PDB file of C-alpha atoms in Angstrom:
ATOM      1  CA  UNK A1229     -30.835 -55.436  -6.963  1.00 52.00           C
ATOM      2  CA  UNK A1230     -28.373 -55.272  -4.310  1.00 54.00           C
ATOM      3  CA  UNK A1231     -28.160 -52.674  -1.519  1.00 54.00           C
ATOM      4  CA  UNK A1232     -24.789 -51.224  -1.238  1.00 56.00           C
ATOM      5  CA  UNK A1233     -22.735 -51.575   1.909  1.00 57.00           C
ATOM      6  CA  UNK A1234     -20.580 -49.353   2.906  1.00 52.00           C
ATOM      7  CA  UNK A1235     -17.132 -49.365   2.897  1.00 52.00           C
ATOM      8  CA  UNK A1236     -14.495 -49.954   5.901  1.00 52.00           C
ATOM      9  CA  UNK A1237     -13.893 -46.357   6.321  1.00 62.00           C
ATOM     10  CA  UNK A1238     -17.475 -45.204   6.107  1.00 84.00           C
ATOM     11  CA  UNK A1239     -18.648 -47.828   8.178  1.00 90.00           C
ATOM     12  CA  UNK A1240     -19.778 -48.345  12.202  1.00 93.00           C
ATOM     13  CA  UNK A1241     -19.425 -52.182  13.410  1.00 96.00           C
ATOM     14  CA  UNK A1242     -21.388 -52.371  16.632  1.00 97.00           C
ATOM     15  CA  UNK A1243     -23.316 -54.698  18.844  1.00 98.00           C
ATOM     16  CA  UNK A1244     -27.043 -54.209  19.506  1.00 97.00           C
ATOM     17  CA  UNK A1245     -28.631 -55.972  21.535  1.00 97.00           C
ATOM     18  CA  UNK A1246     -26.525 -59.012  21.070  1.00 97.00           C
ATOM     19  CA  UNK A1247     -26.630 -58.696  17.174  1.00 97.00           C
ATOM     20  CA  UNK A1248     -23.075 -57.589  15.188  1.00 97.00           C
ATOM     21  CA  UNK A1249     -24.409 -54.730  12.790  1.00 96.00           C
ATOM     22  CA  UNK A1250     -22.561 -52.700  10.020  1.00 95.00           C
ATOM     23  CA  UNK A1251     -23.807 -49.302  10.030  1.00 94.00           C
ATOM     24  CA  UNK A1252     -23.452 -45.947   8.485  1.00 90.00           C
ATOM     25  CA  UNK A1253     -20.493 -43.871  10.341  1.00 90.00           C
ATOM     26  CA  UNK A1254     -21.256 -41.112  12.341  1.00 88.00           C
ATOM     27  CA  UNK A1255     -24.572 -42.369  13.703  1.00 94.00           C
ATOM     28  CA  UNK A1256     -26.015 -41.295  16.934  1.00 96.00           C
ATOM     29  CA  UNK A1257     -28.697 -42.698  18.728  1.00 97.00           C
ATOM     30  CA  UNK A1258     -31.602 -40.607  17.089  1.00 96.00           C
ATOM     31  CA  UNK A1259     -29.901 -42.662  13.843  1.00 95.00           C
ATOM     32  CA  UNK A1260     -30.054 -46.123  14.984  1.00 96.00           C
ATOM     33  CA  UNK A1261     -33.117 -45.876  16.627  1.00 96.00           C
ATOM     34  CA  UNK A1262     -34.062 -44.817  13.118  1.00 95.00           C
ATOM     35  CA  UNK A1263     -32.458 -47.502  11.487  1.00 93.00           C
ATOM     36  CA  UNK A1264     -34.050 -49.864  14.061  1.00 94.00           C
ATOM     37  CA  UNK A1265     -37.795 -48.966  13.370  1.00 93.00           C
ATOM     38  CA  UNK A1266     -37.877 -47.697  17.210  1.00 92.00           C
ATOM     39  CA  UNK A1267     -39.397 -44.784  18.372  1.00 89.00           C
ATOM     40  CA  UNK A1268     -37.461 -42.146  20.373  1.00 85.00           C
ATOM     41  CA  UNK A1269     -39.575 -41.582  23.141  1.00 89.00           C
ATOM     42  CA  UNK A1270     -40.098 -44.846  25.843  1.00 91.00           C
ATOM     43  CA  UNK A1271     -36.671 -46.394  25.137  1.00 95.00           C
ATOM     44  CA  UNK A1272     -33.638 -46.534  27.010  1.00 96.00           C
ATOM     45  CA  UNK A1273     -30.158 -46.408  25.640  1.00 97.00           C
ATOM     46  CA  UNK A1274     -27.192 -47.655  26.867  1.00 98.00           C
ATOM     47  CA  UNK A1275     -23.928 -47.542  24.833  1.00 98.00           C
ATOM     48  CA  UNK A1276     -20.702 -49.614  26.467  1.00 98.00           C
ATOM     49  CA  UNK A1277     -22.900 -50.857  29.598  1.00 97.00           C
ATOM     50  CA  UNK A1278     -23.444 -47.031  30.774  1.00 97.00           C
ATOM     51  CA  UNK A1279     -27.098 -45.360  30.170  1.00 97.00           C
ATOM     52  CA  UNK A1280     -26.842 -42.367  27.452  1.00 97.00           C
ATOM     53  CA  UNK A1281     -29.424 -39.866  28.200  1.00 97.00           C
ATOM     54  CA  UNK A1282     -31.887 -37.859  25.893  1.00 96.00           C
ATOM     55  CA  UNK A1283     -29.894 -35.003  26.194  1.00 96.00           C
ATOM     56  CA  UNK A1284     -26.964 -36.659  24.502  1.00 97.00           C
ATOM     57  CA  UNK A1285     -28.337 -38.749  22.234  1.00 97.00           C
ATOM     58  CA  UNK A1286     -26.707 -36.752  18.812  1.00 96.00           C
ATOM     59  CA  UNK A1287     -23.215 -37.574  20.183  1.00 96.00           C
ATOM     60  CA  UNK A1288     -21.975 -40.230  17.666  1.00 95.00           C
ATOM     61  CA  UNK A1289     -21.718 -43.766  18.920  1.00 97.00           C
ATOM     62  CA  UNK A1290     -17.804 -44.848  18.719  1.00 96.00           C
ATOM     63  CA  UNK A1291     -17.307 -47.585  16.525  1.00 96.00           C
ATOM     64  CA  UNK A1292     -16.768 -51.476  18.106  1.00 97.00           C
ATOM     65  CA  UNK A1293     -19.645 -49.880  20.874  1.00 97.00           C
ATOM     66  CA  UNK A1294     -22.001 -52.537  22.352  1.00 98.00           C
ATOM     67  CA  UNK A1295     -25.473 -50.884  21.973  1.00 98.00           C
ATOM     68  CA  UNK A1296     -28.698 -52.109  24.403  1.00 98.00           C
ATOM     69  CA  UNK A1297     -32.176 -50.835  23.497  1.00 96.00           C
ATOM     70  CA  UNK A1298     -34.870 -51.021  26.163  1.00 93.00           C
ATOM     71  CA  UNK A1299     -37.986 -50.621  25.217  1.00 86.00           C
ATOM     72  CA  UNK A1300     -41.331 -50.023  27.668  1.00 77.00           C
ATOM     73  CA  UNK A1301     -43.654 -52.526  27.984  1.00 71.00           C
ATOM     74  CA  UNK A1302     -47.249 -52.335  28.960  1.00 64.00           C
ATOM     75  CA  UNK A1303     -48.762 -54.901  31.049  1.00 63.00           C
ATOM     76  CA  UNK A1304     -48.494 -56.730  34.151  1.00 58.00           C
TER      77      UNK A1304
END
């Protein structure tokens, strides 16, 4: 069974965290977090080298965007 992928006009190329990824268009943050297994609370975002906060985390992320998740980690 194959998964379907989605076409060039439905469909987000970006960069996270050094990997090329073809997404769903129209995905935010909370999305790709989603799509990543991630949690949304103890990450950081930053989209294009500039920190995205909470608070705008539904805008959509702009296709050809290069994507870093942080994550916390415990430990010392």
């Amino acid at each position: 069974m194959s998964v379907p992928h989605p076409t060039p006009s439905e469909a987000l190329e970006l960069t996270v965290n050094g990997d090329a990824l073809t997404l769903p268009a129209d995905l935010d943050v909370v999305g790709l977090l989603a799509h990543l297994d991630l949690p949304d609370s103890g990450v950081a975002v930053a989209i294009d080298g500039v920190v995205r906060p909470q608070s705008r985390w539904s805008e959509p992320i702009a296709d050809g965007a290069v994507v870093d998740v942080l994550t916390a980690v415990q430990g010392g």
